[in-house]
Coordinates of C-alpha atoms in Angstrom, one line a residue:
M1 CA -0.2 -0.1 0.0
K2 CA 1.2 3.7 -1.0
I3 CA 0.7 5.4 2.8
L4 CA 0.7 8.9 3.9
I5 CA 1.9 10.0 7.4
V6 CA 0.9 13.4 8.7
D7 CA 2.1 14.8 11.8
D8 CA 4.0 17.9 12.6
D9 CA 6.1 15.7 15.4
V10 CA 9.0 14.4 12.8
H11 CA 10.1 12.0 15.5
A12 CA 6.5 10.3 16.1
C13 CA 6.3 10.3 12.3
E14 CA 9.8 8.4 11.9
I15 CA 8.7 5.8 14.8
L16 CA 5.4 5.3 12.9
E17 CA 7.3 4.7 9.6
A18 CA 9.6 2.3 11.2
Y19 CA 6.5 0.4 12.9
L20 CA 5.1 0.3 9.1
H21 CA 8.2 -0.9 7.4
D22 CA 8.6 -3.6 9.8
V23 CA 5.4 -5.0 9.2
G24 CA 6.1 -4.8 5.5
Y25 CA 4.5 -1.1 4.2
S26 CA 7.8 0.3 2.9
E27 CA 5.9 2.7 0.5
T28 CA 5.4 5.7 2.9
T29 CA 5.6 9.3 2.8
I30 CA 5.9 11.7 5.6
V31 CA 4.5 15.2 5.6
T32 CA 4.6 17.6 8.8
N33 CA 2.5 20.2 7.7
P34 CA -1.3 19.9 7.1
D35 CA -1.9 22.5 4.3
E36 CA 1.4 20.4 2.4
A37 CA -0.6 17.4 2.7
Y38 CA -3.6 18.6 1.3
S39 CA -1.9 20.1 -1.7
L40 CA -0.2 16.8 -2.4
L41 CA -3.2 14.9 -2.3
N42 CA -4.7 17.4 -4.8
Q43 CA -2.1 17.1 -7.2
G44 CA -3.3 14.0 -8.9
G45 CA -1.2 11.3 -10.1
K46 CA -1.3 7.8 -8.2
P47 CA -3.4 8.4 -5.1
F48 CA -2.4 7.1 -1.6
D49 CA -4.2 3.8 -0.5
C50 CA -4.2 4.6 3.0
I51 CA -3.9 8.1 5.1
L52 CA -2.4 8.3 9.0
L53 CA -3.4 11.8 10.5
D54 CA -2.4 12.9 14.1
I55 CA -5.3 15.5 15.5
V56 CA -3.4 17.9 17.2
M57 CA -1.3 20.2 14.6
P58 CA -0.7 24.0 14.2
E59 CA -2.8 25.9 11.8
K60 CA -5.2 23.1 10.8
N61 CA -6.0 19.9 13.1
G62 CA -6.2 16.5 11.6
I63 CA -10.2 16.5 11.9
E64 CA -10.5 19.7 9.6
L65 CA -7.7 17.7 7.3
C66 CA -9.8 14.6 7.4
R67 CA -12.8 16.6 6.6
D68 CA -11.2 18.6 3.7
I69 CA -9.6 15.3 2.3
R70 CA -13.2 13.9 1.9
T71 CA -14.1 16.5 -0.2
L72 CA -11.3 15.2 -2.9
E73 CA -12.9 12.8 -5.6
S74 CA -10.1 10.5 -5.4
Y75 CA -10.1 10.3 -1.6
K76 CA -13.7 9.9 -0.7
N77 CA -13.5 6.3 0.4
T78 CA -9.9 6.0 1.2
P79 CA -9.1 4.7 4.8
I80 CA -8.2 7.4 6.9
I81 CA -6.8 6.7 10.5
M82 CA -6.3 8.9 13.0
I83 CA -3.1 8.3 15.4
T84 CA -3.3 10.7 18.4
A85 CA -3.0 10.9 22.4
M86 CA -6.7 12.3 22.1
T87 CA -8.8 9.8 23.9
D88 CA -11.8 11.8 24.8
K89 CA -15.4 10.9 23.3
K90 CA -15.8 14.4 21.8
F91 CA -12.6 13.8 19.7
I92 CA -13.7 10.0 18.4
D93 CA -17.0 11.4 17.5
L94 CA -15.3 14.2 15.5
S95 CA -13.1 12.1 13.8
F96 CA -15.3 9.6 12.4
R97 CA -18.2 12.3 11.7
A98 CA -15.3 14.1 9.4
G99 CA -14.7 10.4 7.8
A100 CA -12.2 8.9 9.6
F101 CA -12.1 5.0 9.0
D102 CA -10.3 4.2 12.2
Y103 CA -8.7 5.6 15.6
I104 CA -5.5 4.5 17.1
T105 CA -4.3 6.2 20.6
K106 CA -0.6 7.1 21.4
P107 CA 1.3 5.4 22.7
F108 CA 0.7 2.6 20.2
E109 CA 2.4 -0.7 19.9
L110 CA 3.8 -2.3 16.8
L111 CA 0.8 -5.4 17.0
E112 CA -2.0 -2.6 16.9
V113 CA -0.6 -0.7 14.1
S114 CA -0.3 -4.1 12.0
A115 CA -3.7 -5.3 12.8
R116 CA -5.3 -1.9 11.7
M117 CA -3.5 -1.9 8.6
R118 CA -4.5 -5.1 8.0
V119 CA -8.0 -4.3 8.3
A120 CA -7.4 -0.9 6.0
Q121 CA -6.2 -3.3 3.4
R122 CA -9.0 -5.6 3.6
S123 CA -11.5 -2.8 3.6
I124 CA -10.2 -1.6 0.4
S125 CA -10.4 -4.9 -1.2
E126 CA -13.9 -5.3 -0.1
R127 CA -14.7 -1.9 -1.4
K128 CA -13.6 -2.7 -4.9
A129 CA -15.4 -5.8 -4.6
A130 CA -18.5 -4.2 -3.8
M131 CA -17.9 -1.6 -6.5
D132 CA -17.4 -4.3 -9.1
S133 CA -21.0 -5.8 -8.0
Y134 CA -22.6 -2.5 -8.2
L135 CA -21.4 -1.5 -11.3
A136 CA -22.2 -5.0 -12.8
L137 CA -25.7 -4.8 -11.1
R138 CA -26.5 -1.2 -12.5
L139 CA -25.3 -2.5 -16.2
E140 CA -27.7 -5.3 -16.1
S141 CA -30.5 -3.7 -14.5
S142 CA -30.3 -0.6 -17.1
K143 CA -30.8 -3.5 -19.9
S144 CA -33.9 -4.7 -18.4
N145 CA -34.9 -2.0 -16.2
D146 CA -35.4 -4.7 -13.6
I147 CA -33.4 -5.8 -10.6
S148 CA -36.1 -8.5 -9.3
G149 CA -34.2 -11.5 -10.5
F150 CA -30.8 -10.4 -8.6
P151 CA -30.0 -11.9 -5.4
M152 CA -30.4 -9.9 -2.3
V153 CA -26.7 -10.0 -1.8
S154 CA -25.9 -8.0 -5.1
V155 CA -28.5 -5.3 -3.8
D156 CA -26.8 -5.3 -0.4
R157 CA -23.4 -4.7 -1.9
S158 CA -25.1 -1.8 -4.3
I159 CA -26.6 -0.3 -0.7
D160 CA -23.1 -0.3 0.6
V161 CA -21.6 1.5 -2.4
M162 CA -23.9 4.0 -2.6
S163 CA -24.5 4.6 1.3
M164 CA -20.6 5.3 1.3
N165 CA -21.6 8.4 -0.6
V166 CA -24.7 9.5 1.4
E167 CA -24.3 13.1 2.0
S168 CA -24.5 12.5 5.9
Q169 CA -22.0 12.5 8.5
N170 CA -23.3 10.0 10.3
M171 CA -23.1 7.0 8.0
V172 CA -20.1 4.9 8.2
S173 CA -18.7 1.3 7.0
L174 CA -18.8 -1.9 9.2
R175 CA -15.2 -1.7 10.0
S176 CA -15.4 2.1 11.0
F177 CA -18.5 1.2 13.1
E178 CA -16.5 -1.7 14.8
S179 CA -13.6 0.4 15.4
Y180 CA -16.0 3.3 17.0
L181 CA -17.5 0.7 19.2
E182 CA -14.1 -0.6 20.3
K183 CA -13.3 2.6 21.2
L184 CA -16.1 3.9 23.2
T185 CA -16.5 0.2 25.1
R186 CA -12.5 1.1 26.3
S187 CA -13.9 3.6 28.6
E188 CA -15.9 3.0 31.6
G189 CA -17.9 6.3 31.7
N190 CA -19.6 5.1 28.6
N191 CA -22.8 3.3 28.6
V192 CA -23.2 2.0 25.0
Q193 CA -26.2 0.2 23.3
V194 CA -26.6 -0.9 19.5
A195 CA -30.2 -0.6 18.3
Q196 CA -31.1 -2.3 15.0
I197 CA -33.6 -0.8 12.6
Q198 CA -34.9 -2.8 9.1
I199 CA -36.2 -1.2 6.1
S200 CA -38.2 -4.6 5.1
N201 CA -38.9 -3.6 1.4
I202 CA -35.5 -1.9 0.7
D203 CA -35.1 -4.2 -2.2
A204 CA -38.2 -2.9 -4.0
L205 CA -37.1 0.7 -3.0
Y206 CA -34.0 0.1 -4.7
S207 CA -35.4 -1.4 -7.9
E208 CA -37.9 1.6 -8.2
K209 CA -35.4 4.4 -7.8
T210 CA -32.5 5.9 -9.4
A211 CA -29.3 5.8 -7.8
E212 CA -29.7 9.6 -6.6
E213 CA -33.1 9.0 -5.5
F214 CA -32.1 6.0 -3.7
L215 CA -29.5 8.0 -1.8
D216 CA -31.9 10.8 -1.0
V217 CA -34.2 8.3 0.6
L218 CA -31.4 7.2 2.6
S219 CA -30.2 10.6 3.8
I220 CA -33.8 11.4 4.8
F221 CA -34.0 7.8 6.2
I222 CA -30.9 8.5 8.4
G223 CA -31.9 12.1 9.6
V224 CA -35.3 10.7 10.9
L225 CA -33.6 8.3 13.2
R226 CA -31.2 11.1 14.4
E227 CA -34.4 13.4 15.1
V228 CA -36.5 10.6 16.6
F229 CA -33.9 9.2 18.9
E230 CA -32.5 12.6 19.6
L231 CA -29.2 11.5 18.8
Q232 CA -26.7 14.1 17.2
D233 CA -23.7 11.7 17.8
M234 CA -25.5 8.8 16.5
F235 CA -23.5 6.4 13.6
V236 CA -25.0 4.1 11.0
S237 CA -24.1 1.3 9.2
H238 CA -25.8 -1.2 7.2
I239 CA -25.3 -5.0 7.8
G240 CA -27.2 -6.4 5.1
M241 CA -30.7 -7.0 3.9
G242 CA -32.0 -3.6 4.7
T243 CA -31.1 -4.1 8.4
F244 CA -29.1 -0.9 9.6
I245 CA -27.3 -0.8 13.3
F246 CA -26.8 2.4 15.1
S247 CA -24.8 3.5 18.2
M248 CA -26.5 5.0 21.3
V249 CA -24.5 6.3 23.9
N250 CA -25.2 7.5 27.5
T251 CA -28.9 7.7 26.3
D252 CA -32.2 6.3 27.8
V253 CA -33.5 3.3 25.7
P254 CA -36.8 4.8 24.0
D255 CA -39.3 1.9 23.8
P256 CA -39.4 0.3 20.0
D257 CA -42.6 0.2 19.2
V258 CA -43.2 3.9 20.0
M259 CA -40.1 4.7 17.8
T260 CA -41.5 2.6 14.9
S261 CA -44.8 4.7 14.7
Q262 CA -43.0 8.0 15.2
I263 CA -40.1 6.9 12.8
S264 CA -42.7 5.7 10.2
S265 CA -44.9 8.8 10.5
L266 CA -42.3 11.0 9.6
L267 CA -41.0 8.9 6.7
A268 CA -44.2 9.0 5.3
E269 CA -44.3 12.9 5.3
R270 CA -40.7 13.4 3.9
V271 CA -40.3 10.5 1.2
G272 CA -43.6 10.8 -0.5
E273 CA -44.6 7.9 -2.4
A274 CA -41.6 5.8 -1.6
H275 CA -43.1 3.7 1.3
L276 CA -40.4 2.3 3.7
D277 CA -41.6 -0.5 5.7
I278 CA -39.7 -0.6 9.1
T279 CA -39.1 -2.7 12.2
I280 CA -37.1 -2.0 15.2
G281 CA -35.4 -4.6 17.6
E282 CA -34.6 -4.4 21.0
P283 CA -31.1 -2.5 21.8
I284 CA -28.4 -4.5 22.4
Q285 CA -26.5 -3.7 25.5
M286 CA -22.6 -3.3 25.1
Y287 CA -20.1 -4.1 27.9
V288 CA -17.5 -1.8 28.9
G289 CA -13.9 -3.0 29.3
S290 CA -13.8 -5.7 27.1
P291 CA -13.7 -5.4 22.9
P292 CA -16.9 -6.2 21.3
N293 CA -17.2 -9.4 19.3
F294 CA -18.5 -7.8 16.5
D295 CA -19.5 -10.8 14.3
R296 CA -21.9 -12.2 17.3
L297 CA -23.3 -8.5 17.6
I298 CA -24.5 -8.7 14.0
K299 CA -26.0 -12.0 14.1
V300 CA -27.8 -10.9 17.6
A301 CA -29.0 -7.7 15.7
K302 CA -30.5 -9.6 12.7
A303 CA -32.0 -12.1 15.1
R304 CA -33.6 -9.3 17.5
I305 CA -35.1 -8.1 14.0
K306 CA -36.7 -11.4 13.2
A307 CA -37.7 -11.9 16.7
K308 CA -39.5 -8.6 16.6
K309 CA -41.4 -9.6 13.4
G310 CA -42.8 -12.7 15.3
N311 CA -40.0 -15.6 14.7
P312 CA -40.3 -17.4 18.6
G313 CA -37.6 -19.8 17.3
L314 CA -34.9 -16.8 17.6
M315 CA -35.8 -15.4 20.8
A316 CA -32.6 -17.3 22.3
M317 CA -30.3 -16.3 19.9
A318 CA -31.6 -12.6 20.0
S319 CA -31.0 -12.6 24.0

């Protein structure tokens, strides 16, 4: 991978570069000024595959730089990893809202850096596969004007690709959502829960809309979630089959049935004829002090949606 390191501390840059070289990432570039980093990225040429940013820098901090980088077409989805001494939830939230992919706190260890880079590299491969699937699906649907015969997994990948570009600062990839949860559950002061909501007819909605129209509906959907749950710092991610998970931190858990009614009412007002059939499951309590088992979290989230729909055989799995 071609990697850019941005930190005003030259010594810290050199340590990080040495770590990266030790684990096989030798194509690195160091820049100590955020404005120079932005200019370099804006020059064109072969793009960087991954960007590592410190937060505390003079003139422009790493969060501001991250937000600026996301405006560049070539870097809308490039993994940006914050590497910083800032551990407060405020900085974590601001970083992910600005478009960060991951967040590593100093002092870091070689094994952690290596693991995070592998996750970033895997994300690049997954995004490429999703994009290939999306383009193939769109090509076929443009010929027949119908995607009803395509498997849901293809529609899922298309949703994931399009959701990367939703004009919302609260929609994140699954990899980023996992990293965000991991950071929050490290702090004893956070009460973290994960709720789930499914748009049951999302495949039909997708087939009826253009890509732009579908993005608009997703943006409205996320905005309504924030409004009803009164969560400005909520992050949302798609886990497949039209099911989304979102974070609730240090807040009271609302009644899912009441929320379903309120969300359905607002969506009916704001998306016009595009009816969204939604189901909200019981929130999942995360345990502070230990890293979350993310694979199990996704299974439980899906099971709780199915249990809410009246499948009693899934109640045990959903607990």
